[in-house]
Amino acid sequence: MTEISTNLEKAKVILKSDELVAIPTETVYGLAANAFSENAVKKIFALKNRPAFNPLIVHIASISDLDKIAKNVTPLAMKLAEAFWPGPLTLLLEKKSIISDCVTAGNTTVAVRIPNHPLTLKLLSELPFPLAAPSANPFMSISPTNPQHVKNYFDGKLKFILDGGSCIDGIESTIIGFKDNQAVLYREGSCEIAELEKIAGILLKPEKTATTIEAPGMLKKHYAPKTKLVVTTNISESIQEHFGKKIGVLSFIALETFPEVYIQKHLSSGNSLKEAATNLYSTLIELDSLHLDLIIAEYMPDSGLGNTINDRLERASSS
C-alpha cells in the first residue's frame, strides 16, 4: 500500500535512497526523484511509462540554486525568475553537465522552476539535491491535483505521497525558453501570458519544424481521460450528434439542464477562469470514473487562463 503522509523526514529518507516520492506543488502533484541521480530519474520514466524523449522539470529551493544546474543565465531569464518564483513558471536554461541527458531527453537545456508550495519548498531546502518531477500520473493520463488521485494511479507501486492537500492552481506551469534573447512560449500554463509579457515583451512561438521535444507538455495528445472527450462551442448540438449515449457534460459555468445526459458538471460557480483551472483535472478525473460513453466539454472564454484550459482540453481530446 502507498502511504499518504505529511512526514518530511520519511520523504527525505526515501529520496536519498534513490526512490520516488510524490510531492505537492501549487500546480499538480509531481513524481519526484534526485535530479543528480540517473538511476533514480530512470525510475520516474519506468513508473510513468514515459518515453525517454520527453524531458523532465527540475525543481529547486531558491534562485541561488540555479547556479548548480544552469549556466549562462541571461538577464531576461533572471528578471522572470525574480518576478515569478516561487510560482508556476518553468524556464528552459542552458544545462550544466551535472544534469544528465536522461533528465533533459538529450537536450542542451534544462527545464527548471521553484514550486510555490510550503511543504515542498521546505523539503527542497533540506535536501542536498534538486528534484526532477513530472506530473505524478501514468504517461498521457490526467494530471493529479490531490494525494488520492496519485494513490489511485500508483497504489502499491509507489512508496510514499507527501500530503500537501489539493493543488491551488490545478494546471501545470507555463514554460518559457529563449532565442536570441527573446522569450519563447513552449507551454501555456498557470502563469498568465499577459503578466509574463509585462516583463518579457511579446512571447514568440517555438518553430514547428523542430523534430525534438524541447520541453515537457508539447505532445499533441496529453492529459487525457480514458473516456472519449469531445470539445465543442455548442453543447446542445454535440449532445444531439451523440444521442442515446451515456454522456457527461463539462461546462465553464452552470448551464440549463440537459435531460438527455447522464451528468452535468461545471468548473466555476462564480464565472472565474482561475476557479475553472483549479477544478479542471479533478472534475475530469471524476467524470472519467463514471464509465461514460462520452464527455462533452465546452470551450472556455478565449482569454487568459481560458486559453490554457482550452489547450489542455484540445490535447485531451486529440486522437
Coordinates of C-alpha atoms in Angstrom, one line a residue:
M1 CA 0.0 0.0 0.0
T2 CA 1.2 3.5 -0.8
E3 CA 1.4 5.8 2.3
I4 CA 0.0 9.3 2.3
S5 CA 1.6 11.5 5.0
T6 CA 3.0 14.9 5.8
N7 CA 6.2 13.3 7.2
L8 CA 9.0 15.2 5.7
E9 CA 11.7 13.2 7.3
K10 CA 10.4 10.0 5.7
A11 CA 10.2 11.7 2.3
K12 CA 13.8 12.8 2.7
V13 CA 15.0 9.3 3.6
I14 CA 13.2 7.7 0.6
L15 CA 14.5 10.3 -1.9
K16 CA 18.1 9.9 -0.5
S17 CA 17.9 6.2 -1.2
D18 CA 17.2 6.9 -4.9
E19 CA 13.5 6.0 -4.6
L20 CA 10.5 8.1 -5.7
V21 CA 8.1 10.3 -3.7
A22 CA 5.0 12.1 -5.0
I23 CA 5.2 15.8 -4.0
P24 CA 2.6 18.6 -3.9
T25 CA 3.0 21.8 -5.8
E26 CA 0.7 24.7 -6.5
T27 CA 0.1 23.3 -10.0
V28 CA -0.2 19.5 -9.9
Y29 CA 1.4 16.7 -7.9
G30 CA 4.8 15.7 -9.1
L31 CA 6.6 12.3 -9.2
A32 CA 10.0 13.3 -7.7
A33 CA 13.5 11.8 -7.7
N34 CA 17.0 13.0 -7.1
A35 CA 17.8 15.1 -10.2
F36 CA 21.5 14.3 -9.8
S37 CA 21.0 10.5 -9.9
E38 CA 20.4 9.0 -13.3
N39 CA 19.4 5.7 -11.5
A40 CA 16.6 7.5 -9.6
V41 CA 15.4 9.5 -12.6
K42 CA 15.1 6.4 -14.7
K43 CA 12.6 5.1 -12.1
I44 CA 10.3 8.0 -12.9
F45 CA 10.3 7.1 -16.6
A46 CA 9.7 3.4 -15.8
L47 CA 6.8 4.0 -13.3
K48 CA 5.0 6.5 -15.6
N49 CA 5.8 4.5 -18.7
R50 CA 7.0 7.9 -20.1
P51 CA 9.1 7.9 -23.3
A52 CA 12.7 8.8 -22.9
F53 CA 12.4 11.6 -25.5
N54 CA 10.1 13.6 -23.1
P55 CA 12.2 15.8 -20.8
L56 CA 11.5 16.5 -17.1
I57 CA 11.3 19.7 -15.0
V58 CA 13.9 20.2 -12.2
H59 CA 12.6 21.8 -9.0
I60 CA 14.9 23.9 -6.8
A61 CA 14.5 25.6 -3.5
S62 CA 15.8 29.1 -4.3
I63 CA 17.2 31.2 -7.1
S64 CA 20.7 30.8 -5.6
D65 CA 20.4 27.1 -6.5
L66 CA 20.2 27.9 -10.2
D67 CA 24.0 28.1 -10.4
K68 CA 24.2 24.4 -9.5
I69 CA 22.3 23.2 -12.6
A70 CA 22.3 26.0 -15.2
K71 CA 24.8 28.3 -16.9
N72 CA 24.8 31.4 -19.0
V73 CA 21.5 32.6 -17.4
T74 CA 20.5 35.7 -19.3
P75 CA 19.4 39.0 -17.6
L76 CA 15.9 38.4 -19.1
A77 CA 15.7 34.9 -17.6
M78 CA 16.8 36.2 -14.3
K79 CA 14.2 39.0 -14.4
L80 CA 11.5 36.5 -15.0
A81 CA 12.8 34.2 -12.2
E82 CA 12.9 37.1 -9.7
A83 CA 9.4 38.2 -10.7
F84 CA 7.6 34.8 -10.7
W85 CA 9.5 32.4 -8.5
P86 CA 8.3 30.7 -6.4
G87 CA 5.4 30.1 -8.8
P88 CA 4.1 28.3 -11.8
L89 CA 6.7 29.4 -14.3
T90 CA 9.3 27.0 -15.8
L91 CA 12.4 28.4 -17.6
L92 CA 14.4 26.5 -20.2
L93 CA 18.1 27.3 -19.5
E94 CA 21.4 26.0 -20.7
K95 CA 22.2 23.0 -18.5
K96 CA 25.4 22.1 -16.6
S97 CA 26.9 18.7 -17.1
I98 CA 25.8 17.6 -13.6
I99 CA 22.3 17.3 -15.1
S100 CA 22.2 14.1 -17.1
D101 CA 20.8 13.7 -20.6
C102 CA 18.3 11.4 -19.0
V103 CA 16.6 14.4 -17.3
T104 CA 16.7 16.6 -20.4
A105 CA 16.0 13.9 -23.1
G106 CA 19.3 14.8 -24.6
N107 CA 18.6 18.5 -25.0
T108 CA 21.2 21.1 -24.0
T109 CA 18.6 22.9 -22.0
V110 CA 17.1 22.0 -18.6
A111 CA 13.6 23.0 -17.5
V112 CA 13.7 24.5 -14.0
R113 CA 11.4 26.1 -11.6
I114 CA 10.7 26.9 -7.9
P115 CA 7.4 25.5 -6.8
N116 CA 5.1 27.6 -4.7
H117 CA 4.1 25.1 -2.0
P118 CA 5.4 25.5 1.6
L119 CA 5.8 21.8 2.3
T120 CA 7.7 21.1 -0.9
L121 CA 9.8 24.2 -0.5
K122 CA 10.8 23.0 2.9
L123 CA 11.6 19.6 1.6
L124 CA 13.8 21.0 -1.2
S125 CA 15.6 23.3 1.2
E126 CA 16.6 20.3 3.4
L127 CA 17.8 18.1 0.6
P128 CA 21.3 18.1 -0.9
F129 CA 20.0 17.8 -4.4
P130 CA 17.2 19.3 -6.6
L131 CA 14.2 17.1 -7.6
A132 CA 13.3 16.1 -11.1
A133 CA 9.5 15.8 -11.1
P134 CA 7.0 15.4 -13.9
S135 CA 3.3 15.1 -13.0
A136 CA 2.5 12.0 -10.8
N137 CA 0.4 10.1 -13.3
P138 CA 0.8 7.5 -16.0
F139 CA 2.0 8.9 -19.3
M140 CA -0.8 10.7 -21.2
S141 CA -3.3 10.5 -18.3
I142 CA -5.0 13.4 -16.4
S143 CA -2.6 15.1 -14.0
P144 CA -3.3 14.6 -10.3
T145 CA -4.3 17.5 -8.1
N146 CA -4.7 15.8 -4.7
P147 CA -3.0 12.8 -3.0
Q148 CA -5.8 10.4 -3.6
H149 CA -5.5 10.9 -7.4
V150 CA -1.9 9.8 -7.1
K151 CA -2.7 6.8 -4.9
N152 CA -5.4 5.7 -7.4
Y153 CA -2.8 5.7 -10.2
F154 CA 0.1 4.1 -8.3
D155 CA -1.2 2.3 -5.2
G156 CA 1.3 -0.4 -4.2
K157 CA 3.9 0.8 -6.9
L158 CA 4.9 4.0 -5.1
K159 CA 6.1 4.0 -1.5
F160 CA 5.1 7.5 -0.4
I161 CA 3.0 10.5 -1.2
L162 CA 3.8 13.7 0.6
D163 CA 0.4 15.1 1.5
G164 CA 0.1 18.8 0.7
G165 CA -3.7 18.9 0.2
S166 CA -5.3 19.9 -3.0
C167 CA -3.4 22.0 -5.6
I168 CA -4.5 25.6 -5.7
D169 CA -3.7 26.3 -9.4
G170 CA -4.6 22.9 -10.8
I171 CA -2.9 23.2 -14.2
E172 CA 0.8 22.7 -15.0
S173 CA 3.4 25.5 -15.1
T174 CA 3.9 27.8 -18.1
I175 CA 7.2 27.0 -19.9
I176 CA 9.3 29.8 -21.3
G177 CA 12.6 29.4 -23.3
F178 CA 14.8 31.9 -25.0
K179 CA 16.0 32.5 -28.6
D180 CA 18.2 35.5 -29.4
N181 CA 17.4 36.9 -26.0
Q182 CA 13.6 36.8 -26.8
A183 CA 11.2 34.8 -24.7
V184 CA 9.6 31.8 -26.4
L185 CA 6.3 30.2 -25.1
Y186 CA 6.7 26.4 -25.1
R187 CA 3.7 25.6 -23.0
E188 CA 0.7 27.6 -21.8
G189 CA 0.1 27.1 -18.1
S190 CA -1.0 28.6 -14.8
C191 CA 1.3 31.7 -15.2
E192 CA -0.7 34.1 -17.4
I193 CA 0.8 35.3 -20.6
A194 CA -0.3 38.9 -20.1
E195 CA 1.7 39.0 -16.9
L196 CA 4.8 37.5 -18.4
E197 CA 4.7 39.9 -21.4
K198 CA 4.9 42.9 -19.0
I199 CA 8.5 41.8 -18.4
A200 CA 9.4 39.8 -21.5
G201 CA 7.6 41.6 -24.2
I202 CA 5.6 39.6 -26.8
L203 CA 6.2 35.9 -26.5
L204 CA 7.4 34.1 -29.6
K205 CA 6.1 30.6 -30.5
P206 CA 8.6 27.7 -31.0
E207 CA 9.5 26.7 -34.5
K208 CA 7.0 24.0 -35.7
T209 CA 9.8 22.3 -37.7
A210 CA 11.6 21.2 -34.6
T211 CA 11.9 17.4 -34.6
T212 CA 12.8 17.0 -30.9
I213 CA 10.6 17.7 -27.9
E214 CA 12.3 20.7 -26.3
A215 CA 10.1 21.0 -23.2
P216 CA 7.5 18.9 -21.3
G217 CA 3.9 19.0 -22.3
M218 CA 4.4 19.6 -26.0
L219 CA 2.9 16.4 -27.3
K220 CA -0.3 16.7 -29.3
K221 CA -2.1 14.2 -27.1
H222 CA -1.8 14.6 -23.4
Y223 CA -3.7 15.0 -20.1
A224 CA -6.3 12.6 -21.5
P225 CA -9.2 10.6 -19.8
K226 CA -9.8 7.0 -20.8
T227 CA -13.3 8.2 -21.8
K228 CA -13.6 9.7 -25.3
L229 CA -13.7 13.5 -25.0
V230 CA -15.2 16.0 -27.4
V231 CA -14.6 19.7 -27.1
T232 CA -17.3 22.0 -28.6
T233 CA -18.7 25.5 -28.9
N234 CA -22.2 24.1 -29.0
I235 CA -23.1 21.6 -26.3
S236 CA -26.7 21.1 -27.5
E237 CA -25.6 20.2 -31.0
S238 CA -23.0 17.8 -29.7
I239 CA -25.5 16.1 -27.5
Q240 CA -27.8 15.5 -30.4
E241 CA -25.0 14.2 -32.5
H242 CA -24.4 11.5 -29.9
F243 CA -28.0 11.0 -28.8
G244 CA -28.6 7.7 -26.9
K245 CA -25.1 7.6 -25.4
K246 CA -24.2 7.8 -21.7
I247 CA -22.9 11.4 -21.8
G248 CA -21.2 13.7 -19.2
V249 CA -21.2 17.4 -19.9
L250 CA -18.4 19.7 -18.6
S251 CA -19.1 23.5 -18.9
F252 CA -17.5 26.7 -17.6
I253 CA -20.5 27.8 -15.5
A254 CA -23.8 26.2 -14.7
L255 CA -26.0 25.7 -17.7
E256 CA -29.6 24.8 -18.4
T257 CA -30.4 21.1 -17.6
F258 CA -29.9 18.7 -20.5
P259 CA -32.3 15.8 -19.7
E260 CA -30.6 13.6 -22.3
V261 CA -27.3 13.5 -20.4
Y262 CA -26.2 11.3 -17.5
I263 CA -24.4 14.0 -15.6
Q264 CA -23.5 17.7 -15.8
K265 CA -20.6 19.4 -14.1
H266 CA -19.4 23.0 -14.3
L267 CA -15.9 24.3 -13.4
S268 CA -16.8 27.7 -11.8
S269 CA -19.7 28.8 -9.7
G270 CA -18.5 32.5 -9.9
N271 CA -17.6 33.0 -13.6
S272 CA -13.9 32.7 -12.7
L273 CA -11.4 31.2 -15.0
K274 CA -9.0 30.8 -12.1
E275 CA -11.5 28.7 -10.3
A276 CA -12.2 26.7 -13.5
A277 CA -8.5 26.0 -13.9
T278 CA -8.2 24.8 -10.3
N279 CA -11.1 22.4 -10.8
L280 CA -10.4 21.2 -14.4
Y281 CA -8.4 18.0 -13.7
S282 CA -10.2 16.9 -10.6
T283 CA -13.6 17.2 -12.4
L284 CA -12.2 15.3 -15.5
I285 CA -11.0 12.6 -13.2
E286 CA -14.4 12.4 -11.6
L287 CA -16.2 12.2 -14.9
D288 CA -13.7 9.6 -16.2
S289 CA -14.6 7.3 -13.2
L290 CA -18.3 7.1 -14.2
H291 CA -17.9 4.7 -17.2
L292 CA -19.4 7.2 -19.6
D293 CA -19.6 6.7 -23.3
L294 CA -18.5 10.3 -23.9
I295 CA -17.5 13.5 -22.2
I296 CA -18.6 16.7 -24.0
A297 CA -16.6 19.7 -22.8
E298 CA -17.3 23.3 -23.6
Y299 CA -14.6 25.6 -24.8
M300 CA -13.7 28.3 -22.3
P301 CA -13.7 32.0 -23.0
D302 CA -10.8 32.8 -25.3
S303 CA -8.7 34.9 -22.9
G304 CA -6.1 34.4 -20.1
L305 CA -6.4 31.1 -18.3
G306 CA -9.3 30.2 -20.7
N307 CA -6.6 29.7 -23.4
T308 CA -4.7 27.4 -21.1
I309 CA -7.7 25.3 -20.3
N310 CA -8.7 25.1 -24.0
D311 CA -5.1 23.9 -24.7
R312 CA -5.5 21.1 -22.2
L313 CA -9.0 20.1 -23.4
E314 CA -7.7 20.0 -27.0
R315 CA -4.7 17.8 -26.1
A316 CA -7.0 15.6 -24.0
S317 CA -9.4 15.1 -26.9
S318 CA -6.8 14.6 -29.6
S319 CA -6.7 11.2 -31.3

